[in-house]
PDB file of N, CA and C in Angstrom:
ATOM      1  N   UNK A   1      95.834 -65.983  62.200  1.00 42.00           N
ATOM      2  CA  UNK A   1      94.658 -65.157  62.236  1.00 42.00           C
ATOM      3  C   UNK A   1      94.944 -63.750  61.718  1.00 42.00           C
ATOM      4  N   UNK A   2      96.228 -63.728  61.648  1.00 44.00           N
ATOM      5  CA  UNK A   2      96.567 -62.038  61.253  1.00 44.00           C
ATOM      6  C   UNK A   2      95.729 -61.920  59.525  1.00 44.00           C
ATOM      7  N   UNK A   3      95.705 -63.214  58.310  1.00 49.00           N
ATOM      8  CA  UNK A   3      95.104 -63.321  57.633  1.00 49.00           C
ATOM      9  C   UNK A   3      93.823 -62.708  57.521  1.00 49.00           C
ATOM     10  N   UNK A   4      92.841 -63.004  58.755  1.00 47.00           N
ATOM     11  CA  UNK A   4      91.615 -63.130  59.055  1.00 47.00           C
ATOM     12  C   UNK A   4      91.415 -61.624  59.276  1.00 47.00           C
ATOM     13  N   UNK A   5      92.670 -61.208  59.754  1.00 53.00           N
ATOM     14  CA  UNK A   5      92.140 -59.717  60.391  1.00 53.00           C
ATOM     15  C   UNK A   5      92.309 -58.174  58.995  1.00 53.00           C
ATOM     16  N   UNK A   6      93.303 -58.893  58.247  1.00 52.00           N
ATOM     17  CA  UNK A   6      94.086 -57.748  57.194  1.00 52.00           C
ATOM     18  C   UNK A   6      92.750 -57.789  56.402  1.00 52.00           C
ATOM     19  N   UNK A   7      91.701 -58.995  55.533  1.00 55.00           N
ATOM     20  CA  UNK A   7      90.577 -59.090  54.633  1.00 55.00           C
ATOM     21  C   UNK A   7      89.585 -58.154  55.023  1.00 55.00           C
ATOM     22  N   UNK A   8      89.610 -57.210  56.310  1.00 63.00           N
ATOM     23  CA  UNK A   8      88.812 -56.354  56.695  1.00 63.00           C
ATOM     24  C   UNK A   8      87.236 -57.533  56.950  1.00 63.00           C
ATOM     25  N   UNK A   9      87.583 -58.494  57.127  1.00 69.00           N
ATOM     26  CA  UNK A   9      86.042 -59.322  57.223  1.00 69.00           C
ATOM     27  C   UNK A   9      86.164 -59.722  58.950  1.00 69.00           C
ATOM     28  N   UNK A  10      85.153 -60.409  59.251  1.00 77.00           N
ATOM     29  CA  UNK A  10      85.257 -61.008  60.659  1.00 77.00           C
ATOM     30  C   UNK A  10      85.260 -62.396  60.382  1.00 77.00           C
ATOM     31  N   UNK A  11      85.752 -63.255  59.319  1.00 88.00           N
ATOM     32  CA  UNK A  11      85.379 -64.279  59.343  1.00 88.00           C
ATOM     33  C   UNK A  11      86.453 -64.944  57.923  1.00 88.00           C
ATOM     34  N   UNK A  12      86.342 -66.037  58.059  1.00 88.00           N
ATOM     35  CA  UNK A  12      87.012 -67.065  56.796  1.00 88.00           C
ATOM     36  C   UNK A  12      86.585 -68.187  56.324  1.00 88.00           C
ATOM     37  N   UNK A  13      86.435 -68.335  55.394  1.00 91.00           N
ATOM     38  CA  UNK A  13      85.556 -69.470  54.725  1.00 91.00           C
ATOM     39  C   UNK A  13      86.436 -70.591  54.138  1.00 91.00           C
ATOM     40  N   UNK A  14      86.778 -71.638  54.826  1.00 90.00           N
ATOM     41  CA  UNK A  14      87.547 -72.426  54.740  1.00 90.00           C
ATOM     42  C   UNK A  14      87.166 -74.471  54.262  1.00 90.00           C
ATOM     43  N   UNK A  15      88.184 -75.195  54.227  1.00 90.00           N
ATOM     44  CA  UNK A  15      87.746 -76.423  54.340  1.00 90.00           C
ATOM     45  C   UNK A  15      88.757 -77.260  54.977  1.00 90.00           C
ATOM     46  N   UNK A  16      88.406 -77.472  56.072  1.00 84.00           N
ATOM     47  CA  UNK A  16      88.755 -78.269  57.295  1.00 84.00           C
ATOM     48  C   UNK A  16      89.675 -79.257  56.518  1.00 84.00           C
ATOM     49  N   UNK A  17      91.114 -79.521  56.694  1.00 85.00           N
ATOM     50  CA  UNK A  17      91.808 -80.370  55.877  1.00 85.00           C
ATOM     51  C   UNK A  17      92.116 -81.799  56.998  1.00 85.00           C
ATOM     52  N   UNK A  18      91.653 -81.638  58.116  1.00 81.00           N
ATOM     53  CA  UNK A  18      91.548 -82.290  58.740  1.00 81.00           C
ATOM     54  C   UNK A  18      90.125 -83.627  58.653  1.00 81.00           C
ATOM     55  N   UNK A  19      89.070 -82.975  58.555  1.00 83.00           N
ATOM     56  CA  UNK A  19      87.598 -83.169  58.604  1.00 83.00           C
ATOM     57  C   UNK A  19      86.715 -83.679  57.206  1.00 83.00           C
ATOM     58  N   UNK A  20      87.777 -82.484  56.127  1.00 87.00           N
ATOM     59  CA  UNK A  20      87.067 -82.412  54.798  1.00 87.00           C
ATOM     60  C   UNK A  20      85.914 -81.602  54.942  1.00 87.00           C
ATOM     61  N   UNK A  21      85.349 -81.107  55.999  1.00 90.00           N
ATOM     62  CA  UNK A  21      84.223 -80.057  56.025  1.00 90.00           C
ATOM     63  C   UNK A  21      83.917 -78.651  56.056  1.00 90.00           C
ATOM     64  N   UNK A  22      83.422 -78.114  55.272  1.00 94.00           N
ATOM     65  CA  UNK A  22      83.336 -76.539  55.099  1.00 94.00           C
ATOM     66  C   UNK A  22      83.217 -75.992  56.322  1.00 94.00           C
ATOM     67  N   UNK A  23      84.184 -74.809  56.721  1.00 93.00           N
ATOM     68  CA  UNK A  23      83.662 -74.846  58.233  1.00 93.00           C
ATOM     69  C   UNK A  23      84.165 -72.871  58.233  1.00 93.00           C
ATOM     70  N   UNK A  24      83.743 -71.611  59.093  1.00 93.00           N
ATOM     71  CA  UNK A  24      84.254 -70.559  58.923  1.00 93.00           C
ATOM     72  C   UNK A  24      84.590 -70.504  60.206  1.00 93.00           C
ATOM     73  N   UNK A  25      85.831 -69.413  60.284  1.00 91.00           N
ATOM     74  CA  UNK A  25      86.585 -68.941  61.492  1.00 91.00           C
ATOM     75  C   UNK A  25      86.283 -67.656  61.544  1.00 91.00           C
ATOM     76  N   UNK A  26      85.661 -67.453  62.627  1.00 90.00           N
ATOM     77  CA  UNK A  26      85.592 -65.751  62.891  1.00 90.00           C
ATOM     78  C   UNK A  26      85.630 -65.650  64.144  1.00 90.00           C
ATOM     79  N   UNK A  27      85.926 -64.161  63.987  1.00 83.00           N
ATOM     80  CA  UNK A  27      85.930 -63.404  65.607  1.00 83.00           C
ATOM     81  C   UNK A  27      84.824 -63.112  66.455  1.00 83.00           C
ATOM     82  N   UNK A  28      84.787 -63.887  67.486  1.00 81.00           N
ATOM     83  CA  UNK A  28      83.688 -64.053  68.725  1.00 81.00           C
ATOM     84  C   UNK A  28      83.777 -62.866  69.386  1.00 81.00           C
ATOM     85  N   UNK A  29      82.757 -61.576  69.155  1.00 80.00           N
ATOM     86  CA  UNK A  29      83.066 -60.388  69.646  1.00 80.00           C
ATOM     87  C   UNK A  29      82.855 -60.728  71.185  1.00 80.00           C
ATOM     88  N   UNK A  30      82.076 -61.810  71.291  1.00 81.00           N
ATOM     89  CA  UNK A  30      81.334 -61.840  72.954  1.00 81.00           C
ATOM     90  C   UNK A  30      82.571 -62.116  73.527  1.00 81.00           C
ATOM     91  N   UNK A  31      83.523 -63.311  73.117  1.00 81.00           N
ATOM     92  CA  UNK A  31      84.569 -63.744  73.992  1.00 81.00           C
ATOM     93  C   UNK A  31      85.875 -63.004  73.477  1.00 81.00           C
ATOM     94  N   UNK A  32      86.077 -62.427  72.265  1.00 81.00           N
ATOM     95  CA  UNK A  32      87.360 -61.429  72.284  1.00 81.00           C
ATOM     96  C   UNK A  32      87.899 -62.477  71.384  1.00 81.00           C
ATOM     97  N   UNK A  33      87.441 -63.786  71.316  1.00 82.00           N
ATOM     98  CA  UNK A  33      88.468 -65.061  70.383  1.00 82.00           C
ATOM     99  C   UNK A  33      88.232 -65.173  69.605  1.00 82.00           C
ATOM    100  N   UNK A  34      88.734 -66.024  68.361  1.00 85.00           N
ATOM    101  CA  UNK A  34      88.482 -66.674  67.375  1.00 85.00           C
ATOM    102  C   UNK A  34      87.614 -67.993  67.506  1.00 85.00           C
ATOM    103  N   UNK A  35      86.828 -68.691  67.009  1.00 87.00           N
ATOM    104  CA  UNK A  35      85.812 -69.907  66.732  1.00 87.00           C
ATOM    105  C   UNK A  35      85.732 -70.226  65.353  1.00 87.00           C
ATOM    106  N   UNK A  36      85.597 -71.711  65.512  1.00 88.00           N
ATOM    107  CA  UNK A  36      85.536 -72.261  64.143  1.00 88.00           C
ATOM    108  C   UNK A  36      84.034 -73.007  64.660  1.00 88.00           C
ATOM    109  N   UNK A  37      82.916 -73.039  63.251  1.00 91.00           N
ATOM    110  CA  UNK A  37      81.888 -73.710  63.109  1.00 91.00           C
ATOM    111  C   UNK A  37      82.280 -74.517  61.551  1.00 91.00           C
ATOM    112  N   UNK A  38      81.391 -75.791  61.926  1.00 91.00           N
ATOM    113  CA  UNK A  38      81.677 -76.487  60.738  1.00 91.00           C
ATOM    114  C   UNK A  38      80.288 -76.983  59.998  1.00 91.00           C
ATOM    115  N   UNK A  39      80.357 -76.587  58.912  1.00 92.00           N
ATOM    116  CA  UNK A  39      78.994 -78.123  58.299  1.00 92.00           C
ATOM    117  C   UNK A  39      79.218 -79.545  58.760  1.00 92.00           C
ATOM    118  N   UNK A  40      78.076 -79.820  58.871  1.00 83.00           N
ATOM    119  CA  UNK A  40      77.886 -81.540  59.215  1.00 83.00           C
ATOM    120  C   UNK A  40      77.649 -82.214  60.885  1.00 83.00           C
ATOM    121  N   UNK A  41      77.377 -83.254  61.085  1.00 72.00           N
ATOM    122  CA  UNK A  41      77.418 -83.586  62.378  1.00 72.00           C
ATOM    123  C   UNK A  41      78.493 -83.174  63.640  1.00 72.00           C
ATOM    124  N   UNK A  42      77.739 -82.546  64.846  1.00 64.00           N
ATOM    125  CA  UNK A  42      78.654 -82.191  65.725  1.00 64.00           C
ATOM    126  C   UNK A  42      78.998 -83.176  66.312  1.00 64.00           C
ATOM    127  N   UNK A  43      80.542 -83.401  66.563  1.00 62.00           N
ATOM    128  CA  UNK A  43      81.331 -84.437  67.039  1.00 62.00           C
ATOM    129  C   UNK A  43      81.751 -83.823  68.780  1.00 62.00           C
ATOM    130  N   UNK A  44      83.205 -84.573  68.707  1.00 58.00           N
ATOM    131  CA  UNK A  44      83.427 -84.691  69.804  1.00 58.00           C
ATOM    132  C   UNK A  44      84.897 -83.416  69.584  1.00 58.00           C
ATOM    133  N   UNK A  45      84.851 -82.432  69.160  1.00 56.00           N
ATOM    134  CA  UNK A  45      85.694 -81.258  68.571  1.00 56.00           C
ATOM    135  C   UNK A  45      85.915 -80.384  70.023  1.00 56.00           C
ATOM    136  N   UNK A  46      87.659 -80.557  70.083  1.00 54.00           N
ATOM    137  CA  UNK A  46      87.981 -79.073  71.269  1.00 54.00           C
ATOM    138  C   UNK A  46      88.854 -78.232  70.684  1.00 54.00           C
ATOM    139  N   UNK A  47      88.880 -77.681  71.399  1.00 51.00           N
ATOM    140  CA  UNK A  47      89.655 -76.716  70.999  1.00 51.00           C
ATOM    141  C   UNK A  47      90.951 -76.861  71.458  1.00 51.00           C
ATOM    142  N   UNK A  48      91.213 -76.011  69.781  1.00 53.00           N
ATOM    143  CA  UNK A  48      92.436 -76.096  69.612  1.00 53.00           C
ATOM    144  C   UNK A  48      93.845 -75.302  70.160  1.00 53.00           C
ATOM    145  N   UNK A  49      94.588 -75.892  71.560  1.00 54.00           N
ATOM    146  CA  UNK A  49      95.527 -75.442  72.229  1.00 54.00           C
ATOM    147  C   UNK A  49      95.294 -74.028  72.528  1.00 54.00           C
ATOM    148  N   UNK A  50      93.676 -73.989  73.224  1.00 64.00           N
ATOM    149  CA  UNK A  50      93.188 -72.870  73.664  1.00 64.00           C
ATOM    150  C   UNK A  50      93.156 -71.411  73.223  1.00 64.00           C
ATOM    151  N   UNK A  51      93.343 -71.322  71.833  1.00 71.00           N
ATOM    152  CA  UNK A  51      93.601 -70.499  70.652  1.00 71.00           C
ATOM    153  C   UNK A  51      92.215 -70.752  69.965  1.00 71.00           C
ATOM    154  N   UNK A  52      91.550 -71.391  69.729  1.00 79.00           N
ATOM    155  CA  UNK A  52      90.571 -71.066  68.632  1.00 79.00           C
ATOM    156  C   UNK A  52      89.707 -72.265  69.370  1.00 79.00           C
ATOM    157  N   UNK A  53      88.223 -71.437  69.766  1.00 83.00           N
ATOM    158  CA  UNK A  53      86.789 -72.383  70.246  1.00 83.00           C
ATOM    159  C   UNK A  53      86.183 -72.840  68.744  1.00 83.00           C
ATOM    160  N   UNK A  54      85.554 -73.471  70.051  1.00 85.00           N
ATOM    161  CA  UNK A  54      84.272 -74.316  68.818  1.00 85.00           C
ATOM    162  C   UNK A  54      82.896 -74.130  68.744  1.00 85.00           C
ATOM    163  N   UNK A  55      82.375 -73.705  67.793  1.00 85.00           N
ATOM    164  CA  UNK A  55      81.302 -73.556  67.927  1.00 85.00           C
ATOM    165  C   UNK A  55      80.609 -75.297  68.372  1.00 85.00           C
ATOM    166  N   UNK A  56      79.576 -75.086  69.279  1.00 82.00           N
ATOM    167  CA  UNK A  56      78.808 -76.386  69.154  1.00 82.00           C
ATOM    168  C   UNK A  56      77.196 -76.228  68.831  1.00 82.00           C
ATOM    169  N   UNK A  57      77.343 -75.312  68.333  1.00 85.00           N
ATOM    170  CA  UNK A  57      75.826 -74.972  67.645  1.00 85.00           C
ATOM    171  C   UNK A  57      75.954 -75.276  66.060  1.00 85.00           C
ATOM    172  N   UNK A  58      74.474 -76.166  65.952  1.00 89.00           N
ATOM    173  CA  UNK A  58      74.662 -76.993  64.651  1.00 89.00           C
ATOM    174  C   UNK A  58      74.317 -75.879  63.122  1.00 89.00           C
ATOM    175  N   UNK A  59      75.329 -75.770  62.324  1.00 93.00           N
ATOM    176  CA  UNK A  59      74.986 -74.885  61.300  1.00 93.00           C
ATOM    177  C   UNK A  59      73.861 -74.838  60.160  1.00 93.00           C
ATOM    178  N   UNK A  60      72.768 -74.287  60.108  1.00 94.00           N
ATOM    179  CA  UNK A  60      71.631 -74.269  59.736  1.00 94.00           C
ATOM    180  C   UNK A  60      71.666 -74.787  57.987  1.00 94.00           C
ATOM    181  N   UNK A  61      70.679 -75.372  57.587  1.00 96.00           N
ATOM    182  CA  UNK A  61      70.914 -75.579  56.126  1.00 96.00           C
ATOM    183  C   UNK A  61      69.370 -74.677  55.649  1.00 96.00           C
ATOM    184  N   UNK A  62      69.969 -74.028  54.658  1.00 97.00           N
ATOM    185  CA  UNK A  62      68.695 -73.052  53.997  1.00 97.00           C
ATOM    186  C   UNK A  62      69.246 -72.998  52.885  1.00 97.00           C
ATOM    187  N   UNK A  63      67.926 -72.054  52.272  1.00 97.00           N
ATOM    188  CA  UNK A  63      68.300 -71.763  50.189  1.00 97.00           C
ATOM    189  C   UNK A  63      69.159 -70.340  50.819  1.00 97.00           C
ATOM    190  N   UNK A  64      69.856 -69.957  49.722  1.00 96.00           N
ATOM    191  CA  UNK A  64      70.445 -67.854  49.634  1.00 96.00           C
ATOM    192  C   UNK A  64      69.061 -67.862  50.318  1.00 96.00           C
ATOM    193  N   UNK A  65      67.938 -67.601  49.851  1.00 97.00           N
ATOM    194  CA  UNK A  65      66.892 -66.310  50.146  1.00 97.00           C
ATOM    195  C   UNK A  65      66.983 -66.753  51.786  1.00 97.00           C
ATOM    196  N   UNK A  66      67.066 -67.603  52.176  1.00 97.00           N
ATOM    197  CA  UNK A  66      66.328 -67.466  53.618  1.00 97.00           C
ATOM    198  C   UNK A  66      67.453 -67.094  54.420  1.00 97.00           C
ATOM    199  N   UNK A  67      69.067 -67.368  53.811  1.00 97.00           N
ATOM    200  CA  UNK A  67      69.901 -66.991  54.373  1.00 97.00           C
ATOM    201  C   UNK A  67      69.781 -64.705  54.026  1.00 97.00           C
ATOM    202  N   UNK A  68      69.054 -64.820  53.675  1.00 96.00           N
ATOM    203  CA  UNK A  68      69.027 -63.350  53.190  1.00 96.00           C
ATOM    204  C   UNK A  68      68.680 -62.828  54.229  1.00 96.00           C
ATOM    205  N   UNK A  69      67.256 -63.583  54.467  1.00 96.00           N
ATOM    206  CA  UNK A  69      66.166 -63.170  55.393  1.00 96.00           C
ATOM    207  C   UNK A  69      66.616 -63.553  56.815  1.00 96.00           C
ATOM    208  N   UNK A  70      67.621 -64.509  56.867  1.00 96.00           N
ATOM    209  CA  UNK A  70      68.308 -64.292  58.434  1.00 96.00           C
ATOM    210  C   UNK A  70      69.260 -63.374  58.901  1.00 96.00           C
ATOM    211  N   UNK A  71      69.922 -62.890  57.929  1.00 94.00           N
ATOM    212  CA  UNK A  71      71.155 -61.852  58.010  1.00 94.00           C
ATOM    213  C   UNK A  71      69.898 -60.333  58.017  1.00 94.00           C
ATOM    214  N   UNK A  72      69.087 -60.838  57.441  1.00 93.00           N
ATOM    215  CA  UNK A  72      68.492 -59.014  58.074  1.00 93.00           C
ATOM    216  C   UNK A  72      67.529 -59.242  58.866  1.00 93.00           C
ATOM    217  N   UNK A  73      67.183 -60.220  59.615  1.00 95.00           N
ATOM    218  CA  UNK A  73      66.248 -60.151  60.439  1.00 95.00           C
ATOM    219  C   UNK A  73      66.548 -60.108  61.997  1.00 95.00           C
ATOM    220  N   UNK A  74      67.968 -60.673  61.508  1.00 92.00           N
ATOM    221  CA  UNK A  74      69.065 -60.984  62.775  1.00 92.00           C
ATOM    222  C   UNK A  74      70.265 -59.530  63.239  1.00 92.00           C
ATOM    223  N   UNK A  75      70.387 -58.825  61.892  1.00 88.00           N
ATOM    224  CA  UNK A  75      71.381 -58.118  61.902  1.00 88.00           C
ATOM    225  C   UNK A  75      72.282 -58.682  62.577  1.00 88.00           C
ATOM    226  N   UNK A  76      73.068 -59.539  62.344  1.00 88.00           N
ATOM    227  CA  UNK A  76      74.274 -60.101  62.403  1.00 88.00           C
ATOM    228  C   UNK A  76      74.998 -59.478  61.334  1.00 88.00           C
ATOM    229  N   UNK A  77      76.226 -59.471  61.348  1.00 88.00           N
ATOM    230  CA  UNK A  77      77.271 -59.330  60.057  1.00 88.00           C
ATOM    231  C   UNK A  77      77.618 -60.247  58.883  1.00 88.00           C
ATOM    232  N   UNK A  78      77.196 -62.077  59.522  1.00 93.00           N
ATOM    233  CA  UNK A  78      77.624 -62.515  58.583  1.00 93.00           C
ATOM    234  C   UNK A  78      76.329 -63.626  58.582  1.00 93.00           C
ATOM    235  N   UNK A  79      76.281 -64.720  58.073  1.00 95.00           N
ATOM    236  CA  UNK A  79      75.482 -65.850  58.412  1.00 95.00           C
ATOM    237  C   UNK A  79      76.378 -66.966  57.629  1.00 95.00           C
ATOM    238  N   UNK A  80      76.458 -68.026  58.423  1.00 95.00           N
ATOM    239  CA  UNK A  80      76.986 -68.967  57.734  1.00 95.00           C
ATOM    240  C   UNK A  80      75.643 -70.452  57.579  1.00 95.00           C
ATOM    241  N   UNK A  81      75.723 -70.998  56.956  1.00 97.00           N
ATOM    242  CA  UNK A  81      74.639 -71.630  56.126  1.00 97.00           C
ATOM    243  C   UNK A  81      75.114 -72.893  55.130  1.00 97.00           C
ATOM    244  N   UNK A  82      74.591 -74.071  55.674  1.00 96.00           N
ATOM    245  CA  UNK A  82      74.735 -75.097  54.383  1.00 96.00           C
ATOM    246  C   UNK A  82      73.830 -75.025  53.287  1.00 96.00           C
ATOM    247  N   UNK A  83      74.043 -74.651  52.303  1.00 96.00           N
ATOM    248  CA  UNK A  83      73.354 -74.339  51.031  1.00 96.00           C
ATOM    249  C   UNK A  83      72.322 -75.151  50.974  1.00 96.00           C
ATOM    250  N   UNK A  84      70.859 -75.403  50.545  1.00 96.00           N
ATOM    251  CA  UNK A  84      70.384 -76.327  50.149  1.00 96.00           C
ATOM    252  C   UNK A  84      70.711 -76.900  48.852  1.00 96.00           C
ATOM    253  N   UNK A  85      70.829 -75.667  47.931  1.00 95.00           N
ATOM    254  CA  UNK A  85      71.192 -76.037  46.146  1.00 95.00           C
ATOM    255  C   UNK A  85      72.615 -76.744  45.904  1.00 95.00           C
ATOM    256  N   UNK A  86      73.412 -76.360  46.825  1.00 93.00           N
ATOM    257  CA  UNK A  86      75.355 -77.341  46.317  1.00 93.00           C
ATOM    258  C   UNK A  86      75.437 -78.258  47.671  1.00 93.00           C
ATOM    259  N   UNK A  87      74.675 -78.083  48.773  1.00 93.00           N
ATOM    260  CA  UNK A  87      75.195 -78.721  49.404  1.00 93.00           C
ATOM    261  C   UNK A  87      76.777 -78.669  50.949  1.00 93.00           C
ATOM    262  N   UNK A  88      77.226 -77.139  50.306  1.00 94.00           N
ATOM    263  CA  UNK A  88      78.777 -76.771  50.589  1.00 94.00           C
ATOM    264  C   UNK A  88      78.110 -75.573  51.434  1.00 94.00           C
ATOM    265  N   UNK A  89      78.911 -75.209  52.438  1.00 95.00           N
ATOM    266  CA  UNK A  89      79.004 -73.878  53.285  1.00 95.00           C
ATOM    267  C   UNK A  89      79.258 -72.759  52.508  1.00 95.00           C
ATOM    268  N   UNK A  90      78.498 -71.473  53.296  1.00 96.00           N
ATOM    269  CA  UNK A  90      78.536 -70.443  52.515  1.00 96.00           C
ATOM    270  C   UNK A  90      78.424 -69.684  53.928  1.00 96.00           C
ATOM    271  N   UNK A  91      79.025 -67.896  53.004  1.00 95.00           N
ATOM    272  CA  UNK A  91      78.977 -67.406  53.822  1.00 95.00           C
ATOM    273  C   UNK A  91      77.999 -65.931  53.209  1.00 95.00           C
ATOM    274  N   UNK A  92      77.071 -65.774  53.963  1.00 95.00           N
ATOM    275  CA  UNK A  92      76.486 -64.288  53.704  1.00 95.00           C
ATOM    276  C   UNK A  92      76.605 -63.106  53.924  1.00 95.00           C
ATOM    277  N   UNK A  93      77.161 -61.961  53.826  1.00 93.00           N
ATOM    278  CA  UNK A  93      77.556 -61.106  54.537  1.00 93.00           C
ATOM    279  C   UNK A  93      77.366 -59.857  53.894  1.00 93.00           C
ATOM    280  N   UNK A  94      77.045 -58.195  54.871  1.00 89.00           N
ATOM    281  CA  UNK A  94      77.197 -56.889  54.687  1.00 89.00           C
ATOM    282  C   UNK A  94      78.063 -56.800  53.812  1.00 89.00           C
ATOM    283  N   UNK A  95      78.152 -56.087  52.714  1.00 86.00           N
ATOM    284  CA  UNK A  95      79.628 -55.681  52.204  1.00 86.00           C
ATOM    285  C   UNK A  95      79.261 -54.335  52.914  1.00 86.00           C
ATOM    286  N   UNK A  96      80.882 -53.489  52.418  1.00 83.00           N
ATOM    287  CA  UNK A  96      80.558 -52.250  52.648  1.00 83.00           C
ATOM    288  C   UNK A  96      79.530 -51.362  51.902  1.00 83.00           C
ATOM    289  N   UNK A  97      78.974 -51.375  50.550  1.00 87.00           N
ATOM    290  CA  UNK A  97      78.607 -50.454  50.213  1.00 87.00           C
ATOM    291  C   UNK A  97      77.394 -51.122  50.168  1.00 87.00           C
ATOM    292  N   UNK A  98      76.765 -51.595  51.067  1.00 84.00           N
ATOM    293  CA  UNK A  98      74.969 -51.983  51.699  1.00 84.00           C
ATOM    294  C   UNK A  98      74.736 -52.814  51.186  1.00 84.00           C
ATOM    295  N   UNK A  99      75.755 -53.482  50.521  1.00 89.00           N
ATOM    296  CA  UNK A  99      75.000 -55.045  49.413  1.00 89.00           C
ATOM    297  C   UNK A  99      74.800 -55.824  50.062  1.00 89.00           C
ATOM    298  N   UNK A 100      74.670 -57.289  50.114  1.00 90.00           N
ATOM    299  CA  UNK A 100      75.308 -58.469  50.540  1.00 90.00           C
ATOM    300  C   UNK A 100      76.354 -58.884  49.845  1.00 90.00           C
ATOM    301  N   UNK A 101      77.310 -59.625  50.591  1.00 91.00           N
ATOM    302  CA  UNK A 101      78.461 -60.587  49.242  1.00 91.00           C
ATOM    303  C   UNK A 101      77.899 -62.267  49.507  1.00 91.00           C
ATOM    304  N   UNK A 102      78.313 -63.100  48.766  1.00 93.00           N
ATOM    305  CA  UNK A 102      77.988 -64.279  49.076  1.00 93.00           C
ATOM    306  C   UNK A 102      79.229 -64.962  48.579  1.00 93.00           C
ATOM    307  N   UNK A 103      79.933 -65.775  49.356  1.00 92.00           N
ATOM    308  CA  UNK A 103      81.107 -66.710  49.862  1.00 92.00           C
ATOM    309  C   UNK A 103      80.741 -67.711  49.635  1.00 92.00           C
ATOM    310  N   UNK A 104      81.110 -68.687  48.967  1.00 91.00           N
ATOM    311  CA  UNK A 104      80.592 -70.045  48.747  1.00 91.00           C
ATOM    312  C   UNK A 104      82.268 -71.072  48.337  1.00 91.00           C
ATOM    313  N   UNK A 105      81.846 -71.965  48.943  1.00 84.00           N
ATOM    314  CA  UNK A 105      83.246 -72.825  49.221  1.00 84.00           C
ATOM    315  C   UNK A 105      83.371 -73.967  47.819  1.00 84.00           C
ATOM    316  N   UNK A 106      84.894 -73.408  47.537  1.00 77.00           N
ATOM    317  CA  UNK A 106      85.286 -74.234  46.243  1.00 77.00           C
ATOM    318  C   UNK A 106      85.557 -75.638  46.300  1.00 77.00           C
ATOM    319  N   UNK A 107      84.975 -75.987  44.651  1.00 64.00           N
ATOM    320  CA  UNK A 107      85.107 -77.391  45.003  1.00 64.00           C
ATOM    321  C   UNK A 107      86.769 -78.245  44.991  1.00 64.00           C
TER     322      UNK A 107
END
C-alpha cells in the first residue's frame, strides 16, 4: 500500500489477477483501512488476512457523463464505475488543478 500512498491519490485501479476483474483499492477514511471493490457479481469475498476489506456494495455501471454527475453531486473524491461504452472499470476523480482525470483499466 505504500504504492497507493506515494501516487498522492486515495485509490488504485487495478485487475484482480486472481478474479480477472477490474476492481480499485482505496483508503476507507471512515475505517482508517484500505478496501478493495470489484466489477461484476458480488461473491462470497473476505478479507484479506485482515489487511484489506471488501467492499460489498455492488459497483454502479454508467456512461463518463453520469459518472461526472455523481462525483459532483456526491462530492466524493473519486467514483468508481463500470463503463457502459468498454465495459471495464474506471476511475473518476478531482485532479488537483479542478479538472477531473479519468482512469480507465488496460486491456
Amino acid at each position: 500500500m505504500i504504492d497507493l500512498e506515494a501516487m498522492d491519490h486515495d485509490f488504485w485501479l487495478i485487475t484482480d489477477l486472481a478474479s480477472g476483474r477490474d476492481s480499485v483499492v482505496y483508503h476507507d477514511v471512515r475505517t482508517g483501512r484500505h478496501r478493495v471493490a470489484s466489477v461484476g457479481p458480488l461473491g462470497r469475498e473476505r478479507e484479506v488476512d485482515g489487511l484489506l476489506g471488501v467492499s460489498a456494495v455492488p459497483v454502479p455501471t454508467s456512461s463518463v457523463t453520469e459518472a461526472v454527475s455523481r462525483l459532483h453531486l456526491t462530492g466524493l473524491p473519486f467514483v468508481f464505475f463500470n463503463d457502459t461504452a468498454t465495459g471495464r472499470g474506471c476511475v473518476l476523480y478531482h485532479r488537483h488543478d479542478g479538472h477531473y482525470g479519468l482512469i480507465t483499466a488496460s486491456r
